[in-house]
Tab-separated table of C-alpha atoms and ligand atoms in Angstrom:
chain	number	residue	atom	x	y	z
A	6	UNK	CA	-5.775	21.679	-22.961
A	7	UNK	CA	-3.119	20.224	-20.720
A	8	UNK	CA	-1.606	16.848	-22.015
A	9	UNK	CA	-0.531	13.964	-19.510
A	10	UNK	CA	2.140	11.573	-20.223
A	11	UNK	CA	2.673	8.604	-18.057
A	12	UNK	CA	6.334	7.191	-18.900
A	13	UNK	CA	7.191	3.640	-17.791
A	14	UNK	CA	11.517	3.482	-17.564
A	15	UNK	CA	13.017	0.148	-15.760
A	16	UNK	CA	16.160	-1.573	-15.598
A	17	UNK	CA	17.697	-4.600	-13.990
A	18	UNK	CA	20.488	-2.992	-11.865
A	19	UNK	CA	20.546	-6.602	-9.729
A	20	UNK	CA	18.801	-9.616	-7.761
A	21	UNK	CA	18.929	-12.061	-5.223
A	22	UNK	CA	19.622	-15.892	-5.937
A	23	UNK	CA	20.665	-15.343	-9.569
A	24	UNK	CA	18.267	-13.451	-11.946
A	25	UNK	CA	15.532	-13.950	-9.527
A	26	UNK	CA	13.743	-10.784	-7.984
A	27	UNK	CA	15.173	-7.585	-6.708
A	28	UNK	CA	15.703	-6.637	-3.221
A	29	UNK	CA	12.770	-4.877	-1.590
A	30	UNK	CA	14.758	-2.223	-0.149
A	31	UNK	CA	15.234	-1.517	-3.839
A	32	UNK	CA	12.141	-0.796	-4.521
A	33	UNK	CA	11.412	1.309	-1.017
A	34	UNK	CA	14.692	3.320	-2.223
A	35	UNK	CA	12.994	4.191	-5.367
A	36	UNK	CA	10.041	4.875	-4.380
A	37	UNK	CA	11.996	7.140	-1.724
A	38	UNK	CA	13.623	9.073	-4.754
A	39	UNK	CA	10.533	9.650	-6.841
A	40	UNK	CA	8.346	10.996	-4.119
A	41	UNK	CA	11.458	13.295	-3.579
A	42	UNK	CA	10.795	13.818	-7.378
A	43	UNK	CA	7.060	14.212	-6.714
A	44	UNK	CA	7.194	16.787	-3.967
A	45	UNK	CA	10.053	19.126	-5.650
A	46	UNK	CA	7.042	18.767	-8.771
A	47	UNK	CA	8.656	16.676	-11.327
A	48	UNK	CA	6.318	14.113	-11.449
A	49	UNK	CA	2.688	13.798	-10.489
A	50	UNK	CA	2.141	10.295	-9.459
A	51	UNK	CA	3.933	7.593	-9.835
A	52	UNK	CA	4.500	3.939	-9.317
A	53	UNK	CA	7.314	1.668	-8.571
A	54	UNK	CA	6.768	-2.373	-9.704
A	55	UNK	CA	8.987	-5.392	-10.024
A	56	UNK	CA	8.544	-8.394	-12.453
A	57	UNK	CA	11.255	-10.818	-12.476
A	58	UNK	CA	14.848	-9.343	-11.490
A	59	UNK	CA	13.521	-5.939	-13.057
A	60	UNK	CA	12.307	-2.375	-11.517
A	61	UNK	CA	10.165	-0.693	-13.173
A	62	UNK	CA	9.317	3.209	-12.370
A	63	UNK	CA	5.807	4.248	-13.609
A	64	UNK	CA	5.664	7.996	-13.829
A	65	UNK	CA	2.874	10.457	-14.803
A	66	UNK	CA	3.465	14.003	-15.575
A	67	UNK	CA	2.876	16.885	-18.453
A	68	UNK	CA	6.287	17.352	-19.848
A	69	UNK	CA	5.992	15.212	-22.272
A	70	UNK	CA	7.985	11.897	-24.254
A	71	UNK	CA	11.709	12.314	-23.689
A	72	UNK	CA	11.820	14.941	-20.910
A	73	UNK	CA	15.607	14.992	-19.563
A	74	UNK	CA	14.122	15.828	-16.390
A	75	UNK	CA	12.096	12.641	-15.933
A	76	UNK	CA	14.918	10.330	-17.610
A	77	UNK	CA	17.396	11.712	-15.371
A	78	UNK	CA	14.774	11.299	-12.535
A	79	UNK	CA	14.959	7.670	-13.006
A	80	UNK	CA	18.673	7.202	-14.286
A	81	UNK	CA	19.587	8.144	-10.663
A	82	UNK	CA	17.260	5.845	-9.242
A	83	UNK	CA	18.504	3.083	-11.071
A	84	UNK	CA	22.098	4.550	-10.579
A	85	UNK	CA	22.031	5.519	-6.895
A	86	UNK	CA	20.349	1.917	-6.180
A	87	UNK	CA	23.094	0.162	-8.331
A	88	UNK	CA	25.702	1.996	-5.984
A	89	UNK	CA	24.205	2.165	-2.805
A	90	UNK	CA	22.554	-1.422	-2.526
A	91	UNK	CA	23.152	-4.080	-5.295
A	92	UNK	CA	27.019	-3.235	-5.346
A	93	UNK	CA	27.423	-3.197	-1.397
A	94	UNK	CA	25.537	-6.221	-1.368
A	95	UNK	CA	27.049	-7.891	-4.047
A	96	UNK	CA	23.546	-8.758	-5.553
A	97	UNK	CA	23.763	-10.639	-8.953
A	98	UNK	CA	25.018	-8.802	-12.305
A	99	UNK	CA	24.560	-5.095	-10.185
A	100	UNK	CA	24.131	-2.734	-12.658
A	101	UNK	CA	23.375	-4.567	-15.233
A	102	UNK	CA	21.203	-2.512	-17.302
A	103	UNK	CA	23.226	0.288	-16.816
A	104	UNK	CA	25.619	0.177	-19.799
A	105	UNK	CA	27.099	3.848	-20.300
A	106	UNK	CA	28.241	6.155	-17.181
A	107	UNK	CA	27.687	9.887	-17.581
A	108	UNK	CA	23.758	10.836	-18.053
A	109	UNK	CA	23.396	13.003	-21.282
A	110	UNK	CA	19.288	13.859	-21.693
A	111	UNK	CA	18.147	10.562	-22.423
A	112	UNK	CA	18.227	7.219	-20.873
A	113	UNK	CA	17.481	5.881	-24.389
A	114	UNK	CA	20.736	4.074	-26.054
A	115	UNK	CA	21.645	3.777	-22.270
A	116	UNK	CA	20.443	0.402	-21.029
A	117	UNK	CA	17.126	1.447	-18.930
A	118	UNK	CA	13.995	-0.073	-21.066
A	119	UNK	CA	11.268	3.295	-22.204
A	120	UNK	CA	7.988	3.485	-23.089
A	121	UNK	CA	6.183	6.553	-22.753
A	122	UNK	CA	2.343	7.931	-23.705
A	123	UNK	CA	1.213	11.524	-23.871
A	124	UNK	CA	-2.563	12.010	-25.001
A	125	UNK	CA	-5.000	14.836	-24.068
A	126	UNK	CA	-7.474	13.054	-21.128
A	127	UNK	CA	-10.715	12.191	-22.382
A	128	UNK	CA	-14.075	11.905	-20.296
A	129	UNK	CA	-12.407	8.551	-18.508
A	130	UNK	CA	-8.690	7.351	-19.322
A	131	UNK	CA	-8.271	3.791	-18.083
A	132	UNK	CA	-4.607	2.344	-19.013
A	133	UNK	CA	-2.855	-1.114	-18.831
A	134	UNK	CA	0.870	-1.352	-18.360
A	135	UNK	CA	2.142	-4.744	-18.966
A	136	UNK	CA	5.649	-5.633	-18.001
A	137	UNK	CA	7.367	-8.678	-18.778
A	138	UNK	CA	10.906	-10.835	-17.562
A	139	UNK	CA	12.840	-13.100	-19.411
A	140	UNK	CA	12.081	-12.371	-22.986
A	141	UNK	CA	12.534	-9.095	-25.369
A	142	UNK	CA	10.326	-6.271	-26.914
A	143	UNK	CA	9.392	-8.531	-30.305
A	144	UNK	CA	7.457	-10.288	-27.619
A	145	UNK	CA	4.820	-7.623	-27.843
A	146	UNK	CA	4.532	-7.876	-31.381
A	147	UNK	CA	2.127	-10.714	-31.735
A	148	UNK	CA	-0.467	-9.282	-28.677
A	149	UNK	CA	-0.153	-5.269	-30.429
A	150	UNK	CA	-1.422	-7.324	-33.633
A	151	UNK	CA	-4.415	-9.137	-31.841
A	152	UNK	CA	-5.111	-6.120	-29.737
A	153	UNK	CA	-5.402	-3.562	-32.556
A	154	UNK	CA	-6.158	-5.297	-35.666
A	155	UNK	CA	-7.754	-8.922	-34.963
A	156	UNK	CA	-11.343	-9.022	-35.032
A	157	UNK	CA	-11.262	-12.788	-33.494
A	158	UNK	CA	-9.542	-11.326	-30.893
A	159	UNK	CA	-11.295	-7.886	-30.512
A	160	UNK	CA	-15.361	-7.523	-30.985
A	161	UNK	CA	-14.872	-3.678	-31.021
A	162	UNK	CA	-12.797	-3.684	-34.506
A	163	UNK	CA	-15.926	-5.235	-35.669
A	164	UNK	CA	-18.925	-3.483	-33.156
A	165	UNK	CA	-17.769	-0.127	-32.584
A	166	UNK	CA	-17.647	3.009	-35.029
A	167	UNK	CA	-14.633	4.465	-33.895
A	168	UNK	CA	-12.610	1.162	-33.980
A	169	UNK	CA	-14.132	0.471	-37.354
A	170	UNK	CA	-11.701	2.425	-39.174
A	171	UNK	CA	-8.589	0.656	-38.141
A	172	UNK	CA	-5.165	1.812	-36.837
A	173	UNK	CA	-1.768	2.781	-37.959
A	174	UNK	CA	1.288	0.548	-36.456
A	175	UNK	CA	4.816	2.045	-36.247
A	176	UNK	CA	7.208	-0.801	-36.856
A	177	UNK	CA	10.796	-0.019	-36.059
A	178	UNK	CA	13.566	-1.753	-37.859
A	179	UNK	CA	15.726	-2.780	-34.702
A	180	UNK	CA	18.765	-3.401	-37.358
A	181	UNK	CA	18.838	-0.452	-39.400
A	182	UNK	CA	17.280	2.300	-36.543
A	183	UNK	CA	14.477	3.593	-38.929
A	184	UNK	CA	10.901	3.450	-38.672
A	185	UNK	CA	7.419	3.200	-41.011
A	186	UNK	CA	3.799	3.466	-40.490
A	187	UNK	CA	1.019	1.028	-41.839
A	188	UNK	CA	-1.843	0.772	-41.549
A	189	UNK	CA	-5.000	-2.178	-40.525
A	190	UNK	CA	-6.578	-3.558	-41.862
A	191	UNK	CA	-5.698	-2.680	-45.734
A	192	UNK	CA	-2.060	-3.045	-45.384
A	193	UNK	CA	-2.495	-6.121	-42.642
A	194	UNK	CA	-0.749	-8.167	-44.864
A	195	UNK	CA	2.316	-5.934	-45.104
A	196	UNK	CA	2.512	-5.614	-41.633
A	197	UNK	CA	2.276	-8.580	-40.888
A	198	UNK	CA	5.162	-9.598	-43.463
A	199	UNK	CA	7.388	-7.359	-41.238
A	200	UNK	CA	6.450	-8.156	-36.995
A	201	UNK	CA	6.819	-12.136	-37.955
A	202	UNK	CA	10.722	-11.519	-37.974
A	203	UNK	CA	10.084	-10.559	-34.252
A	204	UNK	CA	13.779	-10.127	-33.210
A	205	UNK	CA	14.184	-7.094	-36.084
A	206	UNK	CA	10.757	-5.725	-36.440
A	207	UNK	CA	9.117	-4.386	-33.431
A	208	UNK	CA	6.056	-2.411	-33.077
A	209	UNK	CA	7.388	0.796	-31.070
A	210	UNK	CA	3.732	2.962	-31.472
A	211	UNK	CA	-0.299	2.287	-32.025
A	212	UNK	CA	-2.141	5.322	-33.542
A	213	UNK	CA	-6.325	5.352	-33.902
A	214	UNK	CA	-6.874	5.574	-37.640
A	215	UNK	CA	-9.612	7.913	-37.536
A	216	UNK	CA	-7.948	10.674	-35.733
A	217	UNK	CA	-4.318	9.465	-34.591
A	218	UNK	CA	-5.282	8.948	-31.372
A	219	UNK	CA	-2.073	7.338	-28.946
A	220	UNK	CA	-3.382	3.909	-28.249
A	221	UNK	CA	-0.366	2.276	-27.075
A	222	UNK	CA	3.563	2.336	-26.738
A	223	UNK	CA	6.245	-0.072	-26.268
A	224	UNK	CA	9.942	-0.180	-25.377
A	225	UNK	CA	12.686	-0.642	-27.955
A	226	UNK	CA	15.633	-1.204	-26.302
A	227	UNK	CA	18.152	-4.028	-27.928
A	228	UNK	CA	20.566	-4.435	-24.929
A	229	UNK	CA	23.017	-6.609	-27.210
A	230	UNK	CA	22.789	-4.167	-29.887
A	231	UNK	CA	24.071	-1.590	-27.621
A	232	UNK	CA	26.917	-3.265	-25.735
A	233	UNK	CA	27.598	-5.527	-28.381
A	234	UNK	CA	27.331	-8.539	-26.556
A	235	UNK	CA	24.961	-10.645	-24.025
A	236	UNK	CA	24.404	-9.068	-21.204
A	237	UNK	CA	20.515	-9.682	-20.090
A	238	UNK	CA	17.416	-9.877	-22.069
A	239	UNK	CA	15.368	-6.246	-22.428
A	240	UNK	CA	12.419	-7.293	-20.607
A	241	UNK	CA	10.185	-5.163	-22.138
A	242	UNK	CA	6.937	-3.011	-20.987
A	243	UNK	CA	4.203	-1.714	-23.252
A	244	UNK	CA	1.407	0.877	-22.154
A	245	UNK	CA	-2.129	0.751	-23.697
A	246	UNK	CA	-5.170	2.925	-23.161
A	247	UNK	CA	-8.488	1.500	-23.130
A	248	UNK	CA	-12.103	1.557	-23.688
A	249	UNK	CA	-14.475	4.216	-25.206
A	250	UNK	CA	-13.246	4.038	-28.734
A	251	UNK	CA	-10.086	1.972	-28.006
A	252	UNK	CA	-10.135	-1.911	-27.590
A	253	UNK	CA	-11.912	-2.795	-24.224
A	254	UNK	CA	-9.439	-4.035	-21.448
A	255	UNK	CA	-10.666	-7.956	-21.342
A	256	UNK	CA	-10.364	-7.100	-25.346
A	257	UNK	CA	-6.221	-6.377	-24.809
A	258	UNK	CA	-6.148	-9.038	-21.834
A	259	UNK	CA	-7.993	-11.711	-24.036
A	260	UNK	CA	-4.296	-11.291	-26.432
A	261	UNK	CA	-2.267	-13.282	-23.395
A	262	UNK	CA	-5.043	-16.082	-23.334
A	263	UNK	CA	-2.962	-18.697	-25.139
A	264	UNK	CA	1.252	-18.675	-24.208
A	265	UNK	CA	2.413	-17.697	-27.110
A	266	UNK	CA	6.588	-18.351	-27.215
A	267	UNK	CA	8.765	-15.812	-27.041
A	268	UNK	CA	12.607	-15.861	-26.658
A	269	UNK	CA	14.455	-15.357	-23.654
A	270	UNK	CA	14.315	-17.432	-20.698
A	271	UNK	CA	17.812	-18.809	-19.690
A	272	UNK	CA	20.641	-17.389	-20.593
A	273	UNK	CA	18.036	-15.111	-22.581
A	274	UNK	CA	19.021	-17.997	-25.334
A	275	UNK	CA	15.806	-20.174	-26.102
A	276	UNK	CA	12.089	-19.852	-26.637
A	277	UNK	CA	9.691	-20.154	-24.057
A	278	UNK	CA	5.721	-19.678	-23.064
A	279	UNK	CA	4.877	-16.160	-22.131
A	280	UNK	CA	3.376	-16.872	-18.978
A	281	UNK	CA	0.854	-14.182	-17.528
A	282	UNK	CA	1.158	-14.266	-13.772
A	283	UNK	CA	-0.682	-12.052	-10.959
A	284	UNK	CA	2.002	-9.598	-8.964
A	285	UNK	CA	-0.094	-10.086	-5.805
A	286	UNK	CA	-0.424	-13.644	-5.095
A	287	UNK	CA	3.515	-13.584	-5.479
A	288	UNK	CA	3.731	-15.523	-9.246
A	289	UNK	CA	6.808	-13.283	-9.587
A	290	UNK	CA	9.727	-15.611	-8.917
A	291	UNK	CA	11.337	-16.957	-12.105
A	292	UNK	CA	12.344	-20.326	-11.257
A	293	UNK	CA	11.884	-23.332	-13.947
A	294	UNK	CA	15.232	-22.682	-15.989
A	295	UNK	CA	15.370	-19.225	-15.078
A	296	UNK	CA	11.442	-18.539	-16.274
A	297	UNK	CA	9.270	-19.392	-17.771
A	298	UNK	CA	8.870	-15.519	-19.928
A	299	UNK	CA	6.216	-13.979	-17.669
A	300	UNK	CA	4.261	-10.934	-18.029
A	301	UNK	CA	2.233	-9.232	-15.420
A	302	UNK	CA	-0.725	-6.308	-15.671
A	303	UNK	CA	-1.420	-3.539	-14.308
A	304	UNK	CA	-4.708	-1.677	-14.388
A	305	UNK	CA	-4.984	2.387	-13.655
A	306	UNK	CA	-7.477	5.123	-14.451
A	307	UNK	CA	-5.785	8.433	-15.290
A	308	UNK	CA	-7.407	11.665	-13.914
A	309	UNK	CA	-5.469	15.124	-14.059
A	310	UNK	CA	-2.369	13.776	-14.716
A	311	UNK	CA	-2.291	11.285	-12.199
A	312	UNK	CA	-2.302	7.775	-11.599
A	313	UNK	CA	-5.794	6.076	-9.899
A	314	UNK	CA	-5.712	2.498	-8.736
A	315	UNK	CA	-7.701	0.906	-6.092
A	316	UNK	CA	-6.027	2.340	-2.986
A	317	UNK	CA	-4.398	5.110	-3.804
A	318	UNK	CA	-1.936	4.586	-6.227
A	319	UNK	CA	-2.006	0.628	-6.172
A	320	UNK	CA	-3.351	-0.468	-9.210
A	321	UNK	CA	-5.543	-3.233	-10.004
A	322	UNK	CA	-3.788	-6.605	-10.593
A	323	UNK	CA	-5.265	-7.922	-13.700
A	324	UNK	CA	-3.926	-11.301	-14.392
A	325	UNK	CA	-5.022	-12.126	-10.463
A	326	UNK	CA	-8.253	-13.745	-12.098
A	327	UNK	CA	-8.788	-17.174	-11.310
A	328	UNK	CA	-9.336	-17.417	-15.327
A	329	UNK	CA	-5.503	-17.085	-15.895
A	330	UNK	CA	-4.950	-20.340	-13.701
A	331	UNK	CA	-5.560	-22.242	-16.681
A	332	UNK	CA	-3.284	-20.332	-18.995
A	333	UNK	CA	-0.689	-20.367	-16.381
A	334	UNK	CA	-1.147	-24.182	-16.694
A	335	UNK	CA	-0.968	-24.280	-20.095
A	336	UNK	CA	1.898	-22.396	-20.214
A	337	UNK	CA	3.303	-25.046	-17.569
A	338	UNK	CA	2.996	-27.826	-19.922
A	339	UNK	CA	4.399	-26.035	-23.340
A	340	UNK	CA	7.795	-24.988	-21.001
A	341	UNK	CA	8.111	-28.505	-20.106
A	342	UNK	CA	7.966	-30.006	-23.635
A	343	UNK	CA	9.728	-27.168	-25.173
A	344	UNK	CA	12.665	-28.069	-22.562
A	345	UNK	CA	12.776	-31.872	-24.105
A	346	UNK	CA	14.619	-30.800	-26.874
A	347	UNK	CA	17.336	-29.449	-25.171
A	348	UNK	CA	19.560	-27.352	-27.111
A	349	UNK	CA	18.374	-28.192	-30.587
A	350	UNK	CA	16.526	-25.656	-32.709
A	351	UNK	CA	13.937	-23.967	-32.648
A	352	UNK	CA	14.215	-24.291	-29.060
A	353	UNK	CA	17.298	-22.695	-28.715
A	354	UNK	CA	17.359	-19.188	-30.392
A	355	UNK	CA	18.741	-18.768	-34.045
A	356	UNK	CA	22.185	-19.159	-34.836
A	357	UNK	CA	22.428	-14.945	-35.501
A	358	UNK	CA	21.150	-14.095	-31.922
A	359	UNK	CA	23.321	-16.612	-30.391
A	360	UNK	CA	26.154	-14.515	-32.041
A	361	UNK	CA	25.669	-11.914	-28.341
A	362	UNK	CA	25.879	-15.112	-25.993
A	363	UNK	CA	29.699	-17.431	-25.026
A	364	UNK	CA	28.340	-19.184	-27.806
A	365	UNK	CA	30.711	-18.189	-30.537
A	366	UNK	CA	33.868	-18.926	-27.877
A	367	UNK	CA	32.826	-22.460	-27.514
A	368	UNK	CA	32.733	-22.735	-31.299
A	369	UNK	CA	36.190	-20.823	-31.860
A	370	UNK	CA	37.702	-23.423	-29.858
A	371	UNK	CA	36.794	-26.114	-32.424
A	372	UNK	CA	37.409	-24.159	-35.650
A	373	UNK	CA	40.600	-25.566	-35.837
A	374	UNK	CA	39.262	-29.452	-36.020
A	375	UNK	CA	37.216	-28.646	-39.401
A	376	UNK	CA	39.046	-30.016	-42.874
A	377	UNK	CA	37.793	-28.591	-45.902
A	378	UNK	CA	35.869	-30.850	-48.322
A	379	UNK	CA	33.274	-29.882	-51.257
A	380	UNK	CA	29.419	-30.025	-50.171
B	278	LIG	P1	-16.488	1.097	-23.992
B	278	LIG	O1	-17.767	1.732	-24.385
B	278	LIG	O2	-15.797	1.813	-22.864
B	278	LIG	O3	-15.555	0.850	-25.128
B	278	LIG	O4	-16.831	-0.350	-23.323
B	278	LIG	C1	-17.522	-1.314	-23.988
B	278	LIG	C2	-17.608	-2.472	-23.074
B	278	LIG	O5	-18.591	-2.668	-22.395
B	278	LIG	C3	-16.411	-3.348	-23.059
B	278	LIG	O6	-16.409	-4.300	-22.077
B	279	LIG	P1	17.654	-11.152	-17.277
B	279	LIG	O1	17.710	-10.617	-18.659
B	279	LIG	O2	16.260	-11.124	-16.713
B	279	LIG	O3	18.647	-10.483	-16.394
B	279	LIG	O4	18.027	-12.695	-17.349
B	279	LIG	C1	19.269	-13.039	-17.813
B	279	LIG	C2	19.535	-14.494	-17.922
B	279	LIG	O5	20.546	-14.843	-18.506
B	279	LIG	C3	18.612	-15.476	-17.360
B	279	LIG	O6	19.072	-16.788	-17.496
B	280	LIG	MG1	19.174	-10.093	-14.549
B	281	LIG	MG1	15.164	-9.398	-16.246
């Protein structure tokens, strides 16, 4: 049986207005280089989105996680753009994303965010991807854990046979670059002892218990960790599959019904509301102090190793509900009253993560005005 793997890899290679939104001839130009990339037959389908000031390439195909040909497929899309239009055009940070120069196999531990999927098809394979601006991948963490392993938050876990038996989590270790599997709901606990530090411990995989079935996968990328310093938030994306023995999609929506914060938003330095906002109606321009963290959703059926929306390739915009109004207000009100403290912790990020930002240069500068005394 042929396997399908659909492989979301974006980047922020530059924007208009600050860290705003990307150029739409950016997006025409890649979707000009991956149906290039579709008719020479290196992908199937594919998709090209924007959230925020990030471009996002959704690809489906049967080579499988980590194919050079498919990373290199979208490093030159990023690349190509980054020269051709946000340089020329001197767009805001151009390039940004795009921390090493010479392609070699992966675009992992190269800038590009990655999150890729390859399952065997089953009867009916509908999939979410969510992608999200202005925060980083821990953001997923607290969703994955309502999603998969929170019956208050998903009837199935409790309803359905096949959920019944629980699923395995693999948390990565963002610090250290190792990994480990646990599994819901016996080692809940443990797990959950881990994804609460949610700026070391991110859930990079969901497996089904029962037979290891893919249920989901999420992008890793530290950007700071890689270049050593600030130089943009990860933004991260996270692919689920859904229904028939896998949490129901208003079962993974339901996750984003209360903001839950997240940090990022300016200067990718404090925490703010994860705000879930619909692509179509245009909730896609990050504005209140460079945000609020948003997340959009998109909705596609897979058949034969290709991508089904509702025309053609578009897929269905699933926080366009008039439902989400209310959480976008919500999430209205907590990024006001988070802002009223200013710079004072815990709305500004911990002291550790500030270590990436002109933080520590500021500080330097008044080293030399501290006398030594006995606490
Ligand atoms: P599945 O049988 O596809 O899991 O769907 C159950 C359902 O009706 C969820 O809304
Ligand atoms: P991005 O990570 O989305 O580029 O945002 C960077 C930033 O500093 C916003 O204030
Ligand atoms: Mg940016
Ligand atoms: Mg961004």
């Amino acid at each position: 049986m042929v396997r399908t793997t659909v492989s979301v890899i974006k980047a922020d290679v530059g924007s208009v207005a600050g860290h705003v939104c990307p150029t739409i001839s950016m997006v025409e130009y890649a979707k000009k280089i991956l149906e290039e990339g579709r008719e020479t037959g290196i992908v199937k389908s594919f998709y090209v989105y924007s959230v925020g000031d990030d471009v996002g390439l959704v690809m489906t195909h049967h080579k499988g996680e980590n194919n050079p040909e498919i990373h290199e497929l979208a490093w030159k899309v990023f690349k190509e753009i980054t020269e051709k239009i946000s340089k020329p055009l001197k767009l805001y940070a151009a390039g940004q994303d795009l921390l090493k120069d010479a392609f070699s196999g992966t675009v992992k531990g190269m800038g590009p965010g990655v999150a890729e999927i390859e399952f065997e098809e089953r009867g009916s394979d509908p999939i979410i991807v969510f992608a999200a601006d202005k925060t980083s991948p821990g953001a997923w963490n607290l969703p994955l854990y309502k999603i998969f392993a929170d019956p208050f938050n998903t009837a199935g876990l409790v309803i359905d046979p096949v959920l019944h038996e629980g699923f395995i989590f693999e948390v990565m270790d963002l610090r250290e670059g190792r990994t480990a599997k646990l599994k819901t709901p016996e080692e809940s606990y443990d797990l959950l002892s881990l994804i609460g530090t949610t700026n070391r411990y991110v859930i990079s995989k969901v497996y089904r218990a029962k037979d290891n079935e893919p249920a989901a996968s999420a992008s890793t990328t530290r950007l700071s960790y890689i270049a050593g310093k600030y130089v943009g938030k990860d933004d991260p994306v996270l692919i689920i599959r859904a229904q028939s023995g896998l949490p129901a999609v208003g079962e993974i929506l339901s996750a984003f019904a209360v903001p839950f914060l997240v940090p990022g938003w300016m200067r990718g330095s404090h925490y703010g509301p994860l705000m879930p906002v619909s692509f179509k109606k245009k909730q896609n321009v990050v504005s209140y102090f460079d945000g609020p963290p948003r997340v959009i959703a998109m909705g596609w059926q897979i058949a034969e190793g290709k991508l089904v929306g509702v025309d053609g390739v578009e897929p269905v915009d699933l926080f366009e509900d008039p439902f989400w109004d209310t959480v976008r207000q919500k999430a209205s009100e907590i990024a006001l009253y988070m802002r009223t403290m200013g710079e004072f912790m815990p709305a500004r990020i911990e002291q550790e993560e500030m270590e990436y930002t002109t933080l520590p240069k500021v500080l330097e500068k008044l080293s030399s005005r501290f006398i030594e005394v006995k606490p």
